Coordinates of C-alpha atoms and ligand atoms in Angstrom, one line a residue:
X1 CA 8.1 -19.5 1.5
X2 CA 9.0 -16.3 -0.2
X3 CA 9.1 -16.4 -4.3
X4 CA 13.1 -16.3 -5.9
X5 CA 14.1 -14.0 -8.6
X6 CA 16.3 -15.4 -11.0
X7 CA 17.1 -12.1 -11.9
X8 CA 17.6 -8.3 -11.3
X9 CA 13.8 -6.6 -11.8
X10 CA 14.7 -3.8 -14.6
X11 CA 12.7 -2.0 -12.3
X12 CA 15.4 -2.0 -9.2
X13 CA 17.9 -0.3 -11.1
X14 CA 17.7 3.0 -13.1
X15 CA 20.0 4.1 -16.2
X16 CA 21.8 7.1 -14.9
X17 CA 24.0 7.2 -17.9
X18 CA 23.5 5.3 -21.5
X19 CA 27.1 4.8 -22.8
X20 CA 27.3 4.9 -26.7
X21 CA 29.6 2.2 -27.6
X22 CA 31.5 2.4 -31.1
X23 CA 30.7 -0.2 -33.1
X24 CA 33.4 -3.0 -33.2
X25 CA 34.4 -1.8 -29.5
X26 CA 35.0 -4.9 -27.6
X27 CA 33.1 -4.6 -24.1
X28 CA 35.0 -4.2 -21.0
X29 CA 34.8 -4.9 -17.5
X30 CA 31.6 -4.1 -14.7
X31 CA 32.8 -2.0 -12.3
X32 CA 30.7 -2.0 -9.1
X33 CA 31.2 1.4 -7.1
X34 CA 29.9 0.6 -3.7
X35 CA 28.9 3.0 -1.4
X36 CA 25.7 2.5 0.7
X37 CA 25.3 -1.4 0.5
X38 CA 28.0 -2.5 2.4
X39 CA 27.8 -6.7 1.8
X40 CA 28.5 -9.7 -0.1
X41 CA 25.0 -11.1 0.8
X42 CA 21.8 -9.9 -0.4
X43 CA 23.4 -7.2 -2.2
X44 CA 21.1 -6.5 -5.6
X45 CA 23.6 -4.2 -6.7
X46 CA 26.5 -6.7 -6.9
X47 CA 23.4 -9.0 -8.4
X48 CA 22.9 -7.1 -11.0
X49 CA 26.7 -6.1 -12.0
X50 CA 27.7 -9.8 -12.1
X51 CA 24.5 -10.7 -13.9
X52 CA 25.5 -7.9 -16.4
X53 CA 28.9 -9.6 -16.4
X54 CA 28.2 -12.7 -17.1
X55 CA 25.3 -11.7 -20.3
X56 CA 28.6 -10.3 -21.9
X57 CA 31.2 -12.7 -20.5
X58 CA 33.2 -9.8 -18.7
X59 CA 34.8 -9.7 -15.5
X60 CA 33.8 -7.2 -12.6
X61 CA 35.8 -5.8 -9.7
X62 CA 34.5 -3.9 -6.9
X63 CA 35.6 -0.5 -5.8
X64 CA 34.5 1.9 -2.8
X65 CA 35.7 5.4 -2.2
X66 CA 37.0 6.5 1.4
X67 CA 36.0 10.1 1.2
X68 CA 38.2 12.4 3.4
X69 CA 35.2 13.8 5.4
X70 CA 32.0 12.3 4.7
X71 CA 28.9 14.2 6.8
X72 CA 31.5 14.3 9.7
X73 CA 32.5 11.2 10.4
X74 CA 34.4 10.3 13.0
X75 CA 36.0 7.4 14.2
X76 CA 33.0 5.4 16.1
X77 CA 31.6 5.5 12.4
X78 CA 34.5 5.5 9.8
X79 CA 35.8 2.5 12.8
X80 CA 32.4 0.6 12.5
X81 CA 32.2 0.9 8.6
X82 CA 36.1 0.1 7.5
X83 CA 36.0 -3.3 9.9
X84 CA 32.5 -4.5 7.8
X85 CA 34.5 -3.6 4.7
X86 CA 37.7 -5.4 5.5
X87 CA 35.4 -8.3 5.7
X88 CA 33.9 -7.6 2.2
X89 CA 37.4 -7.2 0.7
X90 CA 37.9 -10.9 2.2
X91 CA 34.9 -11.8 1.3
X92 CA 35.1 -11.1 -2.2
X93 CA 38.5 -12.0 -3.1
X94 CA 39.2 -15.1 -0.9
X95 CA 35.4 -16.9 -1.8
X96 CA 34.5 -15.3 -5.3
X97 CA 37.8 -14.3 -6.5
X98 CA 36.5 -10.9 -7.0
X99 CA 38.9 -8.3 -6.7
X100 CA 37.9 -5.1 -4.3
X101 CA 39.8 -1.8 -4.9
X102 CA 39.6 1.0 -1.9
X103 CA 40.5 4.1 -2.9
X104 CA 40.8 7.9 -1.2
X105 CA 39.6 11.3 -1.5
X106 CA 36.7 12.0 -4.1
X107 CA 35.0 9.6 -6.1
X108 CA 34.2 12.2 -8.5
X109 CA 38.0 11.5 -9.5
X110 CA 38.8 8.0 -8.3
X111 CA 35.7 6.2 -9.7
X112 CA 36.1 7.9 -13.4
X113 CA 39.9 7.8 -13.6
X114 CA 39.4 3.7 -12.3
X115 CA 36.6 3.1 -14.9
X116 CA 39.0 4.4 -17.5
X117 CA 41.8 2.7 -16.6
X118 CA 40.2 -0.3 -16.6
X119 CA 38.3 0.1 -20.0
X120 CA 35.0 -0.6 -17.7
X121 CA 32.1 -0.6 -20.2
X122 CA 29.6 -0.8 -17.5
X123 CA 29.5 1.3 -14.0
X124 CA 27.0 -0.1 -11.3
X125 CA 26.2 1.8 -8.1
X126 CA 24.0 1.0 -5.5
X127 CA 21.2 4.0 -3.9
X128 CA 21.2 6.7 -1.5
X129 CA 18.7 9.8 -1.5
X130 CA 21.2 12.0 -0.1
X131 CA 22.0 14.9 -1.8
X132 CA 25.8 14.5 -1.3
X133 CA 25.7 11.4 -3.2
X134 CA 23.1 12.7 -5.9
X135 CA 25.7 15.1 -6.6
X136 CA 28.7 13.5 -7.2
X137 CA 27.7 10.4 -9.1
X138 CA 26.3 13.5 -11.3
X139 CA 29.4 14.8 -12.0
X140 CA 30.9 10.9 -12.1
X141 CA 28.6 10.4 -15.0
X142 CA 29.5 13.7 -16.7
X143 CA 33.4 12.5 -16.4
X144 CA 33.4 8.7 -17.4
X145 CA 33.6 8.4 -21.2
X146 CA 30.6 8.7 -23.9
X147 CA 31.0 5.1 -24.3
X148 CA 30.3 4.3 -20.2
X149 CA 26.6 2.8 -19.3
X150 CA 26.1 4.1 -15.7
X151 CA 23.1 1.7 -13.9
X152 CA 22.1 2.6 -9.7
X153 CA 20.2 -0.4 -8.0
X154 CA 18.1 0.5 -5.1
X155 CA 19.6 -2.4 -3.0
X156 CA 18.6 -0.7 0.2
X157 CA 14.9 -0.8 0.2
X158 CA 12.8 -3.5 -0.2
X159 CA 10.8 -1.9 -2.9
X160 CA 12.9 0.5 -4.7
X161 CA 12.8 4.1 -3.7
X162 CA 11.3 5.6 -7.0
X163 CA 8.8 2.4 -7.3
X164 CA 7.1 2.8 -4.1
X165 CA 5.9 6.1 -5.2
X166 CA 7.0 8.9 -7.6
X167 CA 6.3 11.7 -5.4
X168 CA 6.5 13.4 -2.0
X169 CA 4.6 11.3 0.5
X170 CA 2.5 12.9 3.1
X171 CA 3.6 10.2 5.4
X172 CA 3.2 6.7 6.5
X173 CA -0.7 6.5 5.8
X174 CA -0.1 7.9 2.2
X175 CA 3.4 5.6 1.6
X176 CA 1.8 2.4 3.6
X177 CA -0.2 0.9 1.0
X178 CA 1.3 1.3 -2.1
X179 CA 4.6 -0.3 -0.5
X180 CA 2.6 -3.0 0.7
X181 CA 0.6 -3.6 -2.7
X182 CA 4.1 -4.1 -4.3
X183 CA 5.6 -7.0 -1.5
X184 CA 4.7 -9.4 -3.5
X185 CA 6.7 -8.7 -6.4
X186 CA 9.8 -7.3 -4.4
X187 CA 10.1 -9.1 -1.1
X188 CA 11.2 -12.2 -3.0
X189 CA 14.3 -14.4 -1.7
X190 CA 17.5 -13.8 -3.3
X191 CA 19.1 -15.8 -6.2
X192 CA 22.3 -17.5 -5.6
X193 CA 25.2 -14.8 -6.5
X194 CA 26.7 -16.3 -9.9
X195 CA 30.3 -14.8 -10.0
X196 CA 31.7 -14.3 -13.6
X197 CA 33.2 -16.8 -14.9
X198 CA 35.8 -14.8 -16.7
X199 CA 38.1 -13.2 -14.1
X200 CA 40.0 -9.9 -13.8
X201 CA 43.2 -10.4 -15.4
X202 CA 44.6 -7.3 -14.4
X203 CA 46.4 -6.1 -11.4
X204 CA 44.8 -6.1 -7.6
X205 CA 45.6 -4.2 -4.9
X206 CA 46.8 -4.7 -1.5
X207 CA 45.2 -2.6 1.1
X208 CA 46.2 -1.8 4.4
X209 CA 43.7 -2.1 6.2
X210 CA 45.7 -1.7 9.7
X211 CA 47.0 1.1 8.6
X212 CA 44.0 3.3 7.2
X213 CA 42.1 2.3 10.3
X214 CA 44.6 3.4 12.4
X215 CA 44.7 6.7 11.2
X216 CA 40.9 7.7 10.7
X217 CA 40.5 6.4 14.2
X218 CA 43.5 8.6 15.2
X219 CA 42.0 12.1 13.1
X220 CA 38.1 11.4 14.2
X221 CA 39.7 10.4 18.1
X222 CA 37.1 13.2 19.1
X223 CA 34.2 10.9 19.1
X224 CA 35.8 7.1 20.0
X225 CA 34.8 3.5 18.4
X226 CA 32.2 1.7 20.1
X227 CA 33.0 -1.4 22.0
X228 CA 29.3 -3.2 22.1
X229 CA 28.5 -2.9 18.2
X230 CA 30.7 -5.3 16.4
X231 CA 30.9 -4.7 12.2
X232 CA 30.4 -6.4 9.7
X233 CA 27.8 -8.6 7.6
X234 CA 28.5 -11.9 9.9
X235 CA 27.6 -9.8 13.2
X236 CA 25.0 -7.8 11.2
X237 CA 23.3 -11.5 11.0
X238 CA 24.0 -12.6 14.3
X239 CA 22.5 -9.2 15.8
X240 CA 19.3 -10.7 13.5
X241 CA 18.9 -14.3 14.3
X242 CA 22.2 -15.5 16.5
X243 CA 21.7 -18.2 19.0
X244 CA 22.9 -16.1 21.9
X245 CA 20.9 -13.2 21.7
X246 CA 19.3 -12.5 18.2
X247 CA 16.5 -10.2 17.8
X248 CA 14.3 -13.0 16.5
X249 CA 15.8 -15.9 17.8
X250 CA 15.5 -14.5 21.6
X251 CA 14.3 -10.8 21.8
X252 CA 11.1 -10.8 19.2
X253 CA 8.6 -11.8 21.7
X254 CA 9.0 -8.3 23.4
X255 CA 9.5 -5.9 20.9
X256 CA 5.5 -5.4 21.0
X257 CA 5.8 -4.6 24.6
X258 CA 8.9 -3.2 24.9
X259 CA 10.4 -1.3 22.3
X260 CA 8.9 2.0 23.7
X261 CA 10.5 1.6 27.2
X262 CA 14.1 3.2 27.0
X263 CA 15.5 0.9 30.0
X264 CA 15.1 -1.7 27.6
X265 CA 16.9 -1.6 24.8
X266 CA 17.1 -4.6 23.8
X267 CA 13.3 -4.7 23.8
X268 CA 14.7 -3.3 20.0
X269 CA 16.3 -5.2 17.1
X270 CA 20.0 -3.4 17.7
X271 CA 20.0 -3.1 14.0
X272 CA 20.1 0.3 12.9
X273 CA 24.0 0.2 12.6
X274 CA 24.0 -2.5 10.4
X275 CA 21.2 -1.7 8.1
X276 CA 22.6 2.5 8.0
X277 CA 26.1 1.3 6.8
X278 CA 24.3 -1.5 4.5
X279 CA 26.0 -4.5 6.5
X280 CA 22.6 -6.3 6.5
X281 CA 20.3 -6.1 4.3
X282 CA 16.4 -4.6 4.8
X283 CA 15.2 -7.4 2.8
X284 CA 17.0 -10.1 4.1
X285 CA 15.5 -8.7 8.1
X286 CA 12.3 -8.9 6.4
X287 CA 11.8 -12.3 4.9
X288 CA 13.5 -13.5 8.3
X289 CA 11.0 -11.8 10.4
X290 CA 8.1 -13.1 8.1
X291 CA 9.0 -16.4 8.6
X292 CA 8.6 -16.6 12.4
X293 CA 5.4 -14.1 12.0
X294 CA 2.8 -17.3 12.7
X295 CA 4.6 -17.1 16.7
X296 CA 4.5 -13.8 17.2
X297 CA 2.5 -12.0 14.9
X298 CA 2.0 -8.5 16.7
X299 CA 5.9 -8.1 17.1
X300 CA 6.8 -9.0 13.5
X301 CA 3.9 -6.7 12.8
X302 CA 4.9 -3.9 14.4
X303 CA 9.1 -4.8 13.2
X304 CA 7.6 -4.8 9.7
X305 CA 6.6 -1.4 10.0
X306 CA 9.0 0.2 11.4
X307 CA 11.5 -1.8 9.0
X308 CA 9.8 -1.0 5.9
X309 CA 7.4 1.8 5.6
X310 CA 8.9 4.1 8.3
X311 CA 12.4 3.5 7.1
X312 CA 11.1 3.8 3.2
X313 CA 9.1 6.7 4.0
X314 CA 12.5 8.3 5.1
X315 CA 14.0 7.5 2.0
X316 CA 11.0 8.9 0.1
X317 CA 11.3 12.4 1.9
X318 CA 15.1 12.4 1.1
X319 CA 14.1 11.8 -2.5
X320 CA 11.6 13.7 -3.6
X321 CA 12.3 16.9 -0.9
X322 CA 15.3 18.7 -1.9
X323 CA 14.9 20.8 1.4
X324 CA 14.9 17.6 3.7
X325 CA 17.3 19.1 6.2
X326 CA 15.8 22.5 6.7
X327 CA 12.5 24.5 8.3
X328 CA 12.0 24.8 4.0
X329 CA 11.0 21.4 3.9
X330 CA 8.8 21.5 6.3
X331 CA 4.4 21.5 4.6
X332 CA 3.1 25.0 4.9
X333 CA 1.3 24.8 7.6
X334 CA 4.1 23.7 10.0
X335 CA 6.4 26.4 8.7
X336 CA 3.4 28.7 9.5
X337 CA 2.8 27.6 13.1
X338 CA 6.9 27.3 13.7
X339 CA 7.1 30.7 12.8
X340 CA 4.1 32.2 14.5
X341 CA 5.5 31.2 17.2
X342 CA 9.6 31.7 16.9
X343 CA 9.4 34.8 19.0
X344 CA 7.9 33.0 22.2
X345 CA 9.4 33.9 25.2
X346 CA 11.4 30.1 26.2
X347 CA 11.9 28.6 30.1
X348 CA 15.7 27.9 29.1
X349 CA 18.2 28.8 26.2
X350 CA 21.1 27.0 26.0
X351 CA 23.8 27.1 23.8
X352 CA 24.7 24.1 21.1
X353 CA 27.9 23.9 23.1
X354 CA 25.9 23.6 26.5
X355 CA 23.6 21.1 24.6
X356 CA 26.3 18.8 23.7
X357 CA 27.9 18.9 27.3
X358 CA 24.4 17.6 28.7
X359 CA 24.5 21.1 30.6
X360 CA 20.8 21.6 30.8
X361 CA 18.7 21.6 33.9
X362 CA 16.7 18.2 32.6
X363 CA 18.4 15.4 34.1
X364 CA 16.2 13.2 31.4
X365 CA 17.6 14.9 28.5
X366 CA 21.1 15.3 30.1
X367 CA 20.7 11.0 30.3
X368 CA 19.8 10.8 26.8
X369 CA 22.7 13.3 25.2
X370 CA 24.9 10.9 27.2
X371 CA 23.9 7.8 25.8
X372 CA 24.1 9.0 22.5
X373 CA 27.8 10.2 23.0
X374 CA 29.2 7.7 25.2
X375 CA 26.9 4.5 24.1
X376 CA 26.1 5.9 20.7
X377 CA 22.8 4.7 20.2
X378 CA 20.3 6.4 22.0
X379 CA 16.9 4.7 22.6
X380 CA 14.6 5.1 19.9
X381 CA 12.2 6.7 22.3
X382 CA 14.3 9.1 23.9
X383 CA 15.4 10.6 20.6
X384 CA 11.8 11.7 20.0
X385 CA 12.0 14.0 23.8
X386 CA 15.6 14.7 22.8
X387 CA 14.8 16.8 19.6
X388 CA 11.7 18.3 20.7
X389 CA 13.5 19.5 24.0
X390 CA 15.9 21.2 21.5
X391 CA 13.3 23.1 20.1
X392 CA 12.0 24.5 23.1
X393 CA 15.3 25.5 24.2
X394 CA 16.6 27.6 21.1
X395 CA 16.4 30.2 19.3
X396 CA 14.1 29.3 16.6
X397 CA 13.2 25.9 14.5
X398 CA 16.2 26.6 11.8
X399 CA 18.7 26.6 14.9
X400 CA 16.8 23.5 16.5
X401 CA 16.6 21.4 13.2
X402 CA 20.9 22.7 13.2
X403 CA 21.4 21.5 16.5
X404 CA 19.9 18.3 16.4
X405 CA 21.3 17.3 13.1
X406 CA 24.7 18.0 14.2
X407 CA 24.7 16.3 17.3
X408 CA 22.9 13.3 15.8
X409 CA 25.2 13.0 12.8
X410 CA 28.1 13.2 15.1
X411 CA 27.5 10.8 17.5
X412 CA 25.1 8.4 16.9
X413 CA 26.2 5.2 14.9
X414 CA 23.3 5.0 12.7
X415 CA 23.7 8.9 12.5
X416 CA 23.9 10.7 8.8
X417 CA 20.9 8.6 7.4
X418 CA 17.8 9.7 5.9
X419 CA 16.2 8.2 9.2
X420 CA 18.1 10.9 11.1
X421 CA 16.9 13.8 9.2
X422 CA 13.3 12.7 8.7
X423 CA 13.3 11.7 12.7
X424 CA 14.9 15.4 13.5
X425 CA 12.4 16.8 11.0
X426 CA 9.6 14.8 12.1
X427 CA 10.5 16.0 15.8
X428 CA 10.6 19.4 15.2
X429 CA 8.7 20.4 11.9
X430 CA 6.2 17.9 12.2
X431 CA 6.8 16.1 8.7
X432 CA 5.1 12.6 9.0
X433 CA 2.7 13.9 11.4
X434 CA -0.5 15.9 11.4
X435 CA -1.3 19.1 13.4
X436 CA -1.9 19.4 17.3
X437 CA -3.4 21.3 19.6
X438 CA -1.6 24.8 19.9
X439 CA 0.9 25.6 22.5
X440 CA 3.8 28.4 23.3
X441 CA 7.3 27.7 21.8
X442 CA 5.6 24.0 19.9
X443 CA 2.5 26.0 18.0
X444 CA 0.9 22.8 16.1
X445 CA 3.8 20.6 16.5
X446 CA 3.5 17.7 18.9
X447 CA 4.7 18.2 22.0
X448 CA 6.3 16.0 24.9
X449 CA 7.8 16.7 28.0
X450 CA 9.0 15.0 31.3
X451 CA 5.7 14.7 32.9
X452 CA 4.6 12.5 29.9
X453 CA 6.9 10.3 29.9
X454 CA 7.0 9.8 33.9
X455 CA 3.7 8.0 33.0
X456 CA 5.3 6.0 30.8
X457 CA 8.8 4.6 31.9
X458 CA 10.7 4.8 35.4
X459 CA 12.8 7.8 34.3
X460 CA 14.8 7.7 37.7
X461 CA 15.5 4.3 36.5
X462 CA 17.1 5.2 33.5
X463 CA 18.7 8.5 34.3
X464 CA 20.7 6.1 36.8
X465 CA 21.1 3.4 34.0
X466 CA 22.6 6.2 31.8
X467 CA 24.9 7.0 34.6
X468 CA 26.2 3.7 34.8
X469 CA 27.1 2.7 31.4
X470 CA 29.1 5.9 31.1
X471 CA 30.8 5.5 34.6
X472 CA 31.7 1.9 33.0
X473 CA 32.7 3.4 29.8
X474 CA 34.8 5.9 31.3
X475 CA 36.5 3.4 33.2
X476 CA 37.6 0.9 30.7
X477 CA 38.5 3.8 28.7
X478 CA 41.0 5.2 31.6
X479 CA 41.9 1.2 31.6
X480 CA 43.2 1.1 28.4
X481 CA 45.3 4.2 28.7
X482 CA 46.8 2.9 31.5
X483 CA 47.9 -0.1 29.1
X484 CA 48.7 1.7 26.4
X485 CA 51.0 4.2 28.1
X486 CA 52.8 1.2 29.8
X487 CA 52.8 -0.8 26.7
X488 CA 54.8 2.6 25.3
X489 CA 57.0 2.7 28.5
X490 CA 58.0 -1.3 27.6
X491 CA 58.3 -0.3 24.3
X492 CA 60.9 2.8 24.8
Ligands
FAD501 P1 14.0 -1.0 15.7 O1 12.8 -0.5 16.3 O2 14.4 -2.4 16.0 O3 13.8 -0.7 14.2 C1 14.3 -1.5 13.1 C2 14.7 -0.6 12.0 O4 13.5 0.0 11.5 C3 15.7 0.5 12.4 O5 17.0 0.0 12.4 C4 15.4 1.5 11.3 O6 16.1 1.2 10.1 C5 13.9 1.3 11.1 N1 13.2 2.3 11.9 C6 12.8 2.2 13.2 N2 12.2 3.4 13.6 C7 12.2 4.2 12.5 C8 11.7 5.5 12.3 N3 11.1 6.2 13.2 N4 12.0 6.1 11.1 C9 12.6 5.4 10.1 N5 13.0 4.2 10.3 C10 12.9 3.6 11.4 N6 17.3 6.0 12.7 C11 18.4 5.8 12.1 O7 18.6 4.7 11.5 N7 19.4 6.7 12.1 C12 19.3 7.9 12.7 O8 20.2 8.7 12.6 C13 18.1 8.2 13.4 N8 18.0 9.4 14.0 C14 16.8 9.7 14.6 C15 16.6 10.9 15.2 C16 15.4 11.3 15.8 C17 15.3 12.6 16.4 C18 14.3 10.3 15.8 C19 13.0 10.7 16.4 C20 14.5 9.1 15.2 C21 15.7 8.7 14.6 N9 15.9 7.5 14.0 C22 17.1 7.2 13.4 C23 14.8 6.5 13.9 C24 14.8 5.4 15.1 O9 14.8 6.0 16.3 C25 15.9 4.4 14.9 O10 15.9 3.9 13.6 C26 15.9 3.3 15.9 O11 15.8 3.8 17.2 C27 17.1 2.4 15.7 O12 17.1 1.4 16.6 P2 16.7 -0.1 16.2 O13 17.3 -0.5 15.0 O14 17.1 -1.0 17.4 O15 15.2 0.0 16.1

């Protein structure tokens, strides 16, 4: 049984911003700003801004900013992530009587402007390493007034980002322990959420929700909603531990043996979308998984690891590198070897355009493009052969690391994480990974390519797997124009 915190560690949250308040000042409202930590449950970020609420008997409202164009989102993700936050607006008003305010175009402006309007005295946010976000809640705590406290709460990882370690980690074997050391003290159960008792008095707002999906599903058309991968916190959960099919309830006993095998994929958890748009919470996946550890230890193991230290090593890169996206970031000697060998002569070039139409002459990696765009999710292992393919087949590493980026940001669902540009920088500039031997194209980067993985899984068998979940994608999609164009033909 895991240990409860009654409150917020000081350590999970860090001041960005100390507001000087003048002195007779009544103190207003806690305004949560939500970006990363998409949920009601399990959320230390809405902890901590109702348990700073109720030390000063104020009420608290949440807000979250719909950016125009966020990393190139598209509809499968702006889709996915307005559904799960439909929930949370129901969530929060109908059970907690909390009110939730969405607002559009940059936060820079929205957040400050709502803060003031409100007389907020306090502004929480939750966590993300990304530079995008680093930026603006810069400038957000430049704009809001002298008197505004400004507090982020690492809700995302289990132990916060800047706890685990204050530096650049070499990679898992450097991160692994001191993560570890510190479970104790932050994989703790959650407390009870205590909502204020002193309630917003002032105007709430009515959202269409109907009408804001419809239209970023209409602008981001180019890359479709998926049809598997229901939203929200309650299907985040069932994903985790549903009767039907949850990943510990039915699928654990496998993911030892099969999580490498891209024909299975639900030898995986199916996670990633939930935990990317913060839906679920790390934490919460953790203490679950620990608790059925004594059946079957190696899976939960092996879960663990992949759960915690690889997905908080990602976040550590993201921190600490300013360069986490680019051959810059890359340690010296990868940049050395990369570049050594930039000029090699290489079997195929394609194009980024080619590379997105699966036009390549590697029926595997055509499989695996096409999984990502139609399905996307791509197998956890095929996105390893899928970036390194790219770099043998471009110009250089700076074009490969490009390439990949885009394409993963575009298409897959858990795309425009940390985990995507640490596993695009991992494939192809070795961060996270140590030296191998020398080769054309590769230098001291690790290297894969059909042959290997022929030894390892029934590639046929996937390459036709592949071609029938698109064929049965396509289809239903053709199905559903049919309907709607006849639905319109009733209609006119
Ligand atoms: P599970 O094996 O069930 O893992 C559970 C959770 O652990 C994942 O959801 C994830 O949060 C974490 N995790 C698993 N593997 C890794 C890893 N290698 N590094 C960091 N965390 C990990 N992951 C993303 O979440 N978003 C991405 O955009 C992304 N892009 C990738 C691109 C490349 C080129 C590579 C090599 C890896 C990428 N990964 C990415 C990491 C990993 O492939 C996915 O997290 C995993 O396949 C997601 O499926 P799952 O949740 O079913 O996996």
């Amino acid at each position: 049984m895991a240990a409860i915190s009654n409150s917020v560690q000081p350590s999970r949250f860090r001041v960005l911003k100390k507001g000087s308040r003048p002195s007779g000042k009544e103190l207003g409202p806690v305004v949560y700003w939500m970006f990363r930590d998409q949920r009601v449950s399990d959320n230390w970020a809405l902890i901590h801004a109702f348990e700073q609420a109720n030390m000063s008997n104020v009420p608290v409202a949440v807000a979250f900013n719909l950016f125009d164009q966020f990393l190139g989102a598209k509809a499968r993700h702006l889709g996915f992530m307005l559904r799960g936050l439909r929930q949370v607006h129901h969530v929060l008003e109908e059970t907690l009587q909390i009110p939730f305010f969405l607002f559009r175009g940059k936060a820079e402006d929205t957040i400050p402007n709502f803060v003031r309007e409100y007389g907020a005295s306090l502004l929480v946010t939750d966590f993300s390493p990304l530079r995008e976000v680093l930026k603006c809640k810069e400038e957000i705590c430049k704009r809001v007034d002298d008197s505004v406290t400004v507090h982020e709460v690492d809700a995302h990882n289990i132990v916060p980002t800047w706890v685990s370690s204050e530096k650049l980690e070499y990679g898992a074997r450097t991160i692994r322990s001191k993560i570890t050391k510190r479970l104790p003290q932050y994989l703790i159960d959650f407390p009870t959420l205590q909502p204020p008792i002193r309630k917003w008095a002032a105007t709430t707002q009515v959202t269409d929700w109907d009408g804001i999906i419809a239209e970023v599903l209409r602008e981001g058309a180019e890359v479709p909603e998926l049809r598997w991968c229901e939203p929200g916190e309650k299907a985040g959960m069932e994903v985790l531990m549903g009767s039907k099919n949850g990943f510990l309830t039915k699928r654990l006993k496998s993911y030892s043996t099969d999580r490498n095998n891209p024909l299975k994929p639900g030898g995986l958890s199916g996670l990633s979308p939930y935990l990317h748009f913060g839906q679920i919470s790390a934490q919460r996946c953790a203490l679950e998984a620990r608790s059925v550890r004594k059946l079957y230890p190696q899976a939960v193991d092996a879960f663990l690891e992949e759960l915690i230290v690889r997905r908080e090593l990602a976040d550590n890169f993201c921190f600490y590198q300013p360069h986490y996206d680019s051959l810059q970031g890359a340690w010296e000697w990868a940049r050395k070897t990369l570049l050594d060998h930039a000029c090699d002569k290489r079997e195929h070039l394609y194009t980024r355009d080619q590379l997105e139409k699966a036009q390549t002459a590697d029926p595997l990696w055509n499989a695996s493009q096409l999984e990502m765009v139609y399905y996307g999710k791509m197998h956890g292992f095929m996105r390893m052969y899928w970036a390194k393919k790219i770099l043998e087949w471009t110009k250089g590493p700076e074009e490969a690391l490009e390439i990949s980026i885009y394409l993963n940001n575009k298409y897959e669902i858990d795309g425009r994480d940390p985990n995507g540009y640490v596993g695009c920088m991992w494939s192809i500039c070795g961060i996270h990974d140590q030296g191998w031997k020398e080769r054309p194209v590769f230098g001291k980067i690790r290297y894969m390519n059909y042959a290997g993985c022929k030894r390892k899984f029934d590639v046929d068998g996937y390459i036709s797997y592949v071609k029938r979940l698109v064929g049965d994608i396509k289809k239903r999609k053709a199905q559903d124009l049919l309907l709607s164009d006849k639905a319109k033909q009733i209609c006119s």
